[in-house]
Short mmCIF file of N, CA and C in Angstrom, two decimals:
data_model
loop_
_atom_site.label_atom_id
_atom_site.label_comp_id
_atom_site.label_asym_id
_atom_site.label_seq_id
_atom_site.Cartn_x
_atom_site.Cartn_y
_atom_site.Cartn_z
N GLN B 882 -14.36 -15.25 -1.30
CA GLN B 882 -14.18 -13.86 -0.94
C GLN B 882 -12.69 -13.54 -0.89
N VAL B 883 -12.34 -12.43 -1.44
CA VAL B 883 -10.95 -12.01 -1.41
C VAL B 883 -10.59 -11.57 -0.01
N GLN B 884 -9.37 -11.86 0.37
CA GLN B 884 -8.84 -11.42 1.65
C GLN B 884 -7.57 -10.62 1.40
N LEU B 885 -7.50 -9.48 2.03
CA LEU B 885 -6.34 -8.60 1.93
C LEU B 885 -5.76 -8.44 3.33
N VAL B 886 -4.51 -8.74 3.46
CA VAL B 886 -3.86 -8.64 4.76
C VAL B 886 -2.61 -7.81 4.64
N GLU B 887 -2.59 -6.68 5.32
CA GLU B 887 -1.44 -5.79 5.32
C GLU B 887 -0.64 -5.98 6.60
N SER B 888 0.64 -5.84 6.49
CA SER B 888 1.51 -5.97 7.65
C SER B 888 2.76 -5.14 7.44
N GLY B 889 3.52 -5.00 8.49
CA GLY B 889 4.80 -4.31 8.40
C GLY B 889 4.84 -2.92 8.97
N GLY B 890 3.69 -2.40 9.37
CA GLY B 890 3.68 -1.07 9.94
C GLY B 890 4.25 -1.06 11.34
N GLY B 891 4.36 0.13 11.87
CA GLY B 891 4.90 0.28 13.20
C GLY B 891 5.24 1.72 13.50
N LEU B 892 5.95 1.90 14.57
CA LEU B 892 6.40 3.21 15.00
C LEU B 892 7.85 3.39 14.59
N VAL B 893 8.13 4.48 13.91
CA VAL B 893 9.47 4.73 13.43
C VAL B 893 9.78 6.21 13.56
N GLN B 894 11.03 6.53 13.76
CA GLN B 894 11.44 7.93 13.83
C GLN B 894 11.52 8.53 12.44
N ALA B 895 11.35 9.83 12.37
CA ALA B 895 11.51 10.53 11.10
C ALA B 895 12.87 10.19 10.49
N GLY B 896 12.84 9.94 9.19
CA GLY B 896 14.05 9.55 8.49
C GLY B 896 14.25 8.06 8.39
N GLY B 897 13.46 7.30 9.12
CA GLY B 897 13.59 5.86 9.10
C GLY B 897 12.87 5.22 7.94
N SER B 898 12.89 3.90 7.93
CA SER B 898 12.30 3.13 6.84
C SER B 898 11.42 2.01 7.36
N LEU B 899 10.45 1.65 6.57
CA LEU B 899 9.60 0.50 6.83
C LEU B 899 9.29 -0.17 5.51
N ARG B 900 9.04 -1.46 5.56
CA ARG B 900 8.62 -2.20 4.38
C ARG B 900 7.28 -2.85 4.68
N LEU B 901 6.26 -2.42 3.98
CA LEU B 901 4.93 -2.96 4.16
C LEU B 901 4.70 -4.11 3.19
N SER B 902 3.93 -5.08 3.65
CA SER B 902 3.58 -6.22 2.82
C SER B 902 2.08 -6.36 2.75
N CYS B 903 1.61 -6.86 1.63
CA CYS B 903 0.20 -7.13 1.42
C CYS B 903 0.08 -8.47 0.74
N THR B 904 -0.73 -9.34 1.29
CA THR B 904 -1.02 -10.61 0.65
C THR B 904 -2.49 -10.67 0.28
N VAL B 905 -2.75 -11.25 -0.87
CA VAL B 905 -4.10 -11.38 -1.39
C VAL B 905 -4.43 -12.85 -1.53
N SER B 906 -5.57 -13.24 -1.02
CA SER B 906 -5.99 -14.63 -1.13
C SER B 906 -7.51 -14.70 -1.26
N GLY B 907 -8.00 -15.89 -1.52
CA GLY B 907 -9.43 -16.08 -1.65
C GLY B 907 -9.82 -16.45 -3.06
N THR B 908 -11.04 -16.11 -3.41
CA THR B 908 -11.58 -16.51 -4.71
C THR B 908 -11.13 -15.64 -5.86
N ILE B 909 -10.57 -14.51 -5.58
CA ILE B 909 -10.09 -13.60 -6.61
C ILE B 909 -8.58 -13.52 -6.54
N SER B 910 -7.96 -13.77 -7.66
CA SER B 910 -6.51 -13.74 -7.73
C SER B 910 -6.01 -12.33 -7.96
N GLN B 911 -4.83 -12.07 -7.43
CA GLN B 911 -4.17 -10.80 -7.67
C GLN B 911 -3.62 -10.70 -9.09
N ALA B 912 -3.45 -11.84 -9.70
CA ALA B 912 -2.85 -11.87 -11.03
C ALA B 912 -3.67 -11.05 -12.02
N ASN B 913 -2.95 -10.37 -12.90
CA ASN B 913 -3.55 -9.57 -13.96
C ASN B 913 -4.36 -8.38 -13.45
N ARG B 914 -4.02 -7.91 -12.28
CA ARG B 914 -4.66 -6.74 -11.72
C ARG B 914 -3.63 -5.70 -11.34
N ARG B 915 -3.95 -4.45 -11.65
CA ARG B 915 -3.17 -3.37 -11.11
C ARG B 915 -3.50 -3.25 -9.62
N MET B 916 -2.49 -3.15 -8.81
CA MET B 916 -2.68 -3.03 -7.38
C MET B 916 -2.17 -1.69 -6.90
N GLY B 917 -2.70 -1.28 -5.78
CA GLY B 917 -2.28 -0.01 -5.22
C GLY B 917 -2.13 -0.05 -3.72
N TRP B 918 -1.33 0.85 -3.23
CA TRP B 918 -1.26 1.15 -1.81
C TRP B 918 -1.98 2.46 -1.58
N TYR B 919 -2.78 2.49 -0.54
CA TYR B 919 -3.52 3.65 -0.14
C TYR B 919 -3.18 3.98 1.30
N ARG B 920 -3.47 5.19 1.71
CA ARG B 920 -3.32 5.53 3.12
C ARG B 920 -4.41 6.50 3.53
N GLN B 921 -4.72 6.45 4.81
CA GLN B 921 -5.73 7.34 5.36
C GLN B 921 -5.25 7.84 6.72
N ALA B 922 -5.07 9.12 6.80
CA ALA B 922 -4.68 9.76 8.04
C ALA B 922 -5.93 10.22 8.78
N PRO B 923 -5.85 10.38 10.08
CA PRO B 923 -7.01 10.83 10.84
C PRO B 923 -7.57 12.14 10.29
N GLY B 924 -8.88 12.15 10.09
CA GLY B 924 -9.54 13.35 9.61
C GLY B 924 -9.36 13.64 8.14
N LYS B 925 -8.73 12.75 7.41
CA LYS B 925 -8.50 12.96 5.99
C LYS B 925 -9.08 11.82 5.18
N GLN B 926 -9.29 12.08 3.90
CA GLN B 926 -9.78 11.06 3.00
C GLN B 926 -8.67 10.06 2.68
N ARG B 927 -9.09 8.87 2.30
CA ARG B 927 -8.13 7.90 1.82
C ARG B 927 -7.51 8.42 0.54
N GLU B 928 -6.21 8.27 0.42
CA GLU B 928 -5.53 8.72 -0.77
C GLU B 928 -4.68 7.61 -1.36
N LEU B 929 -4.52 7.66 -2.65
CA LEU B 929 -3.72 6.68 -3.35
C LEU B 929 -2.25 7.05 -3.24
N VAL B 930 -1.44 6.10 -2.84
CA VAL B 930 -0.02 6.32 -2.66
C VAL B 930 0.77 5.91 -3.89
N ALA B 931 0.50 4.71 -4.39
CA ALA B 931 1.26 4.16 -5.51
C ALA B 931 0.47 3.03 -6.13
N THR B 932 0.75 2.74 -7.39
CA THR B 932 0.15 1.61 -8.07
C THR B 932 1.23 0.83 -8.80
N ILE B 933 0.90 -0.41 -9.11
CA ILE B 933 1.81 -1.25 -9.87
C ILE B 933 1.00 -2.22 -10.71
N THR B 934 1.39 -2.38 -11.96
CA THR B 934 0.75 -3.33 -12.84
C THR B 934 1.38 -4.70 -12.66
N THR B 935 0.79 -5.69 -13.31
CA THR B 935 1.32 -7.04 -13.19
C THR B 935 2.72 -7.17 -13.77
N ASP B 936 3.06 -6.31 -14.72
CA ASP B 936 4.39 -6.38 -15.31
C ASP B 936 5.36 -5.38 -14.70
N GLY B 937 4.94 -4.71 -13.63
CA GLY B 937 5.87 -3.89 -12.88
C GLY B 937 5.88 -2.41 -13.17
N SER B 938 4.98 -1.94 -14.00
CA SER B 938 4.90 -0.51 -14.25
C SER B 938 4.30 0.18 -13.04
N THR B 939 4.90 1.29 -12.61
CA THR B 939 4.50 1.92 -11.36
C THR B 939 4.10 3.37 -11.54
N THR B 940 3.28 3.83 -10.63
CA THR B 940 2.96 5.25 -10.49
C THR B 940 3.02 5.60 -9.02
N TYR B 941 3.28 6.88 -8.75
CA TYR B 941 3.39 7.35 -7.38
C TYR B 941 2.71 8.69 -7.23
N ALA B 942 2.18 8.92 -6.05
CA ALA B 942 1.69 10.25 -5.74
C ALA B 942 2.86 11.22 -5.75
N SER B 943 2.64 12.37 -6.36
CA SER B 943 3.75 13.32 -6.51
C SER B 943 4.28 13.80 -5.17
N SER B 944 3.45 13.80 -4.16
CA SER B 944 3.87 14.29 -2.85
C SER B 944 4.92 13.41 -2.18
N LEU B 945 5.09 12.20 -2.66
CA LEU B 945 6.05 11.29 -2.04
C LEU B 945 7.48 11.61 -2.41
N LYS B 946 7.67 12.30 -3.51
CA LYS B 946 8.98 12.78 -3.93
C LYS B 946 10.04 11.69 -4.01
N GLY B 947 9.65 10.53 -4.50
CA GLY B 947 10.60 9.46 -4.73
C GLY B 947 11.00 8.67 -3.51
N ARG B 948 10.36 8.87 -2.40
CA ARG B 948 10.75 8.19 -1.17
C ARG B 948 10.23 6.77 -1.05
N PHE B 949 9.17 6.46 -1.77
CA PHE B 949 8.54 5.14 -1.66
C PHE B 949 8.76 4.34 -2.93
N ILE B 950 8.82 3.03 -2.77
CA ILE B 950 8.95 2.12 -3.90
C ILE B 950 7.93 1.00 -3.74
N ILE B 951 7.09 0.84 -4.74
CA ILE B 951 6.12 -0.25 -4.75
C ILE B 951 6.66 -1.39 -5.60
N SER B 952 6.41 -2.61 -5.17
CA SER B 952 6.84 -3.78 -5.92
C SER B 952 5.84 -4.90 -5.70
N ARG B 953 6.00 -5.97 -6.45
CA ARG B 953 5.08 -7.09 -6.28
C ARG B 953 5.77 -8.39 -6.64
N ASP B 954 5.21 -9.46 -6.13
CA ASP B 954 5.64 -10.81 -6.46
C ASP B 954 4.38 -11.56 -6.83
N ASN B 955 4.14 -11.70 -8.11
CA ASN B 955 2.90 -12.31 -8.56
C ASN B 955 2.76 -13.76 -8.11
N ALA B 956 3.86 -14.48 -8.06
CA ALA B 956 3.81 -15.87 -7.65
C ALA B 956 3.35 -16.02 -6.20
N LYS B 957 3.63 -15.01 -5.40
CA LYS B 957 3.24 -15.03 -3.99
C LYS B 957 1.97 -14.24 -3.72
N ASN B 958 1.37 -13.68 -4.76
CA ASN B 958 0.20 -12.82 -4.59
C ASN B 958 0.48 -11.75 -3.53
N ALA B 959 1.60 -11.12 -3.67
CA ALA B 959 2.03 -10.15 -2.68
C ALA B 959 2.41 -8.83 -3.33
N VAL B 960 2.17 -7.77 -2.59
CA VAL B 960 2.54 -6.42 -2.99
C VAL B 960 3.28 -5.78 -1.82
N TYR B 961 4.29 -5.01 -2.13
CA TYR B 961 5.13 -4.44 -1.09
C TYR B 961 5.24 -2.93 -1.28
N LEU B 962 5.53 -2.26 -0.20
CA LEU B 962 5.80 -0.84 -0.25
C LEU B 962 7.00 -0.55 0.63
N GLN B 963 8.10 -0.23 0.00
CA GLN B 963 9.29 0.19 0.72
C GLN B 963 9.19 1.68 0.97
N MET B 964 9.23 2.06 2.22
CA MET B 964 9.04 3.45 2.62
C MET B 964 10.35 3.95 3.23
N ASN B 965 10.93 4.93 2.59
CA ASN B 965 12.20 5.48 3.04
C ASN B 965 12.04 6.95 3.40
N SER B 966 12.98 7.43 4.17
CA SER B 966 12.98 8.84 4.58
C SER B 966 11.62 9.28 5.09
N LEU B 967 11.09 8.50 5.98
CA LEU B 967 9.74 8.74 6.46
C LEU B 967 9.63 10.07 7.21
N LYS B 968 8.50 10.69 7.03
CA LYS B 968 8.20 11.97 7.64
C LYS B 968 6.95 11.85 8.49
N PRO B 969 6.78 12.72 9.48
CA PRO B 969 5.57 12.65 10.31
C PRO B 969 4.28 12.70 9.49
N GLU B 970 4.27 13.42 8.40
CA GLU B 970 3.08 13.50 7.58
C GLU B 970 2.74 12.20 6.86
N ASP B 971 3.64 11.22 6.91
CA ASP B 971 3.34 9.90 6.38
C ASP B 971 2.53 9.06 7.34
N THR B 972 2.33 9.54 8.53
CA THR B 972 1.56 8.79 9.52
C THR B 972 0.14 8.56 9.02
N ALA B 973 -0.27 7.30 8.98
CA ALA B 973 -1.58 6.94 8.46
C ALA B 973 -1.75 5.44 8.60
N VAL B 974 -2.96 4.99 8.35
CA VAL B 974 -3.20 3.57 8.16
C VAL B 974 -3.04 3.28 6.68
N TYR B 975 -2.24 2.30 6.36
CA TYR B 975 -1.94 1.96 4.98
C TYR B 975 -2.69 0.70 4.57
N TYR B 976 -3.29 0.75 3.39
CA TYR B 976 -4.07 -0.34 2.86
C TYR B 976 -3.59 -0.69 1.46
N CYS B 977 -3.80 -1.94 1.07
CA CYS B 977 -3.62 -2.31 -0.32
C CYS B 977 -4.96 -2.73 -0.90
N ASN B 978 -5.08 -2.59 -2.20
CA ASN B 978 -6.27 -3.05 -2.88
C ASN B 978 -6.05 -2.93 -4.39
N SER B 979 -6.96 -3.53 -5.11
CA SER B 979 -6.94 -3.40 -6.56
C SER B 979 -7.21 -1.94 -6.93
N HIS B 980 -6.67 -1.53 -8.05
CA HIS B 980 -6.84 -0.17 -8.54
C HIS B 980 -7.08 -0.20 -10.04
N PRO B 981 -8.00 0.61 -10.56
CA PRO B 981 -8.84 1.59 -9.87
C PRO B 981 -10.09 1.03 -9.21
N LEU B 982 -10.48 -0.18 -9.59
CA LEU B 982 -11.66 -0.79 -8.99
C LEU B 982 -11.21 -1.70 -7.85
N PRO B 983 -11.52 -1.33 -6.63
CA PRO B 983 -11.08 -2.16 -5.51
C PRO B 983 -11.91 -3.42 -5.36
N TYR B 984 -11.36 -4.41 -4.70
CA TYR B 984 -12.16 -5.54 -4.29
C TYR B 984 -13.27 -5.04 -3.37
N ASP B 985 -14.27 -5.86 -3.18
CA ASP B 985 -15.44 -5.39 -2.44
C ASP B 985 -15.23 -5.28 -0.94
N ARG B 986 -14.08 -5.69 -0.47
CA ARG B 986 -13.77 -5.48 0.94
C ARG B 986 -12.32 -5.07 1.08
N TRP B 987 -12.06 -4.32 2.11
CA TRP B 987 -10.73 -3.86 2.43
C TRP B 987 -10.16 -4.65 3.60
N GLY B 988 -8.87 -4.69 3.66
CA GLY B 988 -8.21 -5.31 4.80
C GLY B 988 -8.24 -4.41 6.01
N GLN B 989 -7.60 -4.85 7.05
CA GLN B 989 -7.58 -4.08 8.29
C GLN B 989 -6.59 -2.91 8.22
N GLY B 990 -5.73 -2.94 7.25
CA GLY B 990 -4.70 -1.93 7.15
C GLY B 990 -3.59 -2.15 8.16
N THR B 991 -2.53 -1.41 7.99
CA THR B 991 -1.43 -1.47 8.95
C THR B 991 -1.04 -0.04 9.31
N GLN B 992 -0.91 0.20 10.59
CA GLN B 992 -0.64 1.55 11.08
C GLN B 992 0.83 1.89 10.95
N VAL B 993 1.08 3.03 10.36
CA VAL B 993 2.42 3.59 10.29
C VAL B 993 2.42 4.90 11.06
N THR B 994 3.27 4.98 12.05
CA THR B 994 3.38 6.19 12.84
C THR B 994 4.82 6.67 12.81
N VAL B 995 5.01 7.90 12.38
CA VAL B 995 6.34 8.47 12.26
C VAL B 995 6.46 9.60 13.26
N SER B 996 7.40 9.48 14.16
CA SER B 996 7.61 10.49 15.18
C SER B 996 8.65 11.50 14.74
N SER B 997 8.54 12.70 15.28
CA SER B 997 9.48 13.76 14.94
C SER B 997 10.80 13.58 15.65
#
């Protein structure tokens, strides 16, 4: 069974930065998979934040306006999300998973809270 573990969230003031990490382990390798970061705010649907291919090609939600950077380390089965210039509207639980077809289970996510 694949395991997804997100970490790095926390409470930060508006304008601050956080770096989220995601590790993938288990019977399914992260290798050769496009991965994504997702987020879900209270009362809202989960939304896709960014994706990255195995060779580093990236996409971002237009609403982020260049503030976030997704990266990966295939050797470590890890995906990262550098979050800069954080805004209160970025407050959400952040998850990683395969994209567009997710693994059959999600991790616990990591909470990001941005105060005004």
